[in-house]
Amino acid sequence: MYHRQLAELMGVKTCTVDRWSNQTRRVTERTLKELNRLHHLLSQNPQLREQYVKPFSKVS
C-alpha cells in the first residue's frame, strides 16, 4: 500500500503518513487502533484489499 492510499483510508494527509514512516511524528494510540481496524477490514475483504494493497513479491 502506498502512503497516498493509506492517507486516503485514514482520512489524513499524505505528509502525515510520510512522517509516521520516517518516525518524525509519533503514531498515537487512536491511530494504532484505526490501523488495526483497517488491517482487519482489508484482511476480510479481498476486493477492497486488491484495490489498495500491492502484491508482495519475494526478493531472492
Short mmCIF file of C-alpha atoms in Angstrom, two decimals:
data_model
loop_
_atom_site.label_atom_id
_atom_site.label_comp_id
_atom_site.label_asym_id
_atom_site.label_seq_id
_atom_site.Cartn_x
_atom_site.Cartn_y
_atom_site.Cartn_z
CA MET A 1 0.00 0.00 0.00
CA TYR A 2 1.30 3.42 -0.88
CA HIS A 3 1.37 6.33 1.56
CA ARG A 4 -1.21 8.18 -0.54
CA GLN A 5 -3.63 5.26 -0.34
CA LEU A 6 -3.15 4.80 3.40
CA ALA A 7 -3.67 8.53 3.94
CA GLU A 8 -6.92 8.34 1.95
CA LEU A 9 -8.19 5.42 4.03
CA MET A 10 -7.12 7.07 7.30
CA GLY A 11 -8.51 10.50 6.43
CA VAL A 12 -5.15 12.23 6.87
CA LYS A 13 -2.70 13.99 4.59
CA THR A 14 -0.02 12.01 2.79
CA CYS A 15 2.68 14.02 4.57
CA THR A 16 1.34 12.70 7.89
CA VAL A 17 1.81 9.11 6.75
CA ASP A 18 5.29 10.04 5.48
CA ARG A 19 6.14 11.39 8.93
CA TRP A 20 4.91 8.20 10.61
CA SER A 21 7.05 6.18 8.22
CA ASN A 22 10.12 8.37 8.76
CA GLN A 23 9.50 8.37 12.52
CA THR A 24 9.37 12.18 12.63
CA ARG A 25 5.85 12.01 14.04
CA ARG A 26 4.60 9.62 16.71
CA VAL A 27 1.71 7.32 15.99
CA THR A 28 -0.97 7.84 18.64
CA GLU A 29 -2.94 5.08 20.32
CA ARG A 30 -6.01 6.22 18.39
CA THR A 31 -4.09 5.94 15.12
CA LEU A 32 -2.85 2.46 16.03
CA LYS A 33 -6.43 1.39 16.70
CA GLU A 34 -7.51 2.77 13.33
CA LEU A 35 -4.62 1.00 11.57
CA ASN A 36 -5.65 -2.23 13.27
CA ARG A 37 -9.25 -1.72 12.15
CA LEU A 38 -8.11 -1.12 8.56
CA HIS A 39 -5.90 -4.20 8.67
CA HIS A 40 -8.88 -6.26 9.80
CA LEU A 41 -11.15 -4.81 7.10
CA LEU A 42 -8.59 -5.41 4.36
CA SER A 43 -7.91 -8.96 5.53
CA GLN A 44 -11.65 -9.75 5.50
CA ASN A 45 -12.47 -8.08 2.17
CA PRO A 46 -10.44 -9.37 -0.82
CA GLN A 47 -11.94 -6.85 -3.25
CA LEU A 48 -11.02 -3.91 -1.06
CA ARG A 49 -7.57 -5.41 -0.45
CA GLU A 50 -6.98 -5.78 -4.21
CA GLN A 51 -7.88 -2.13 -4.68
CA TYR A 52 -5.43 -0.83 -2.07
CA VAL A 53 -2.72 -3.40 -1.40
CA LYS A 54 0.11 -4.00 -3.82
CA PRO A 55 1.00 -7.71 -4.18
CA PHE A 56 4.11 -8.72 -2.26
CA SER A 57 6.91 -10.27 -4.26
CA LYS A 58 9.81 -12.12 -2.70
CA VAL A 59 13.30 -10.87 -3.40
CA SER A 60 15.84 -13.64 -3.88
#
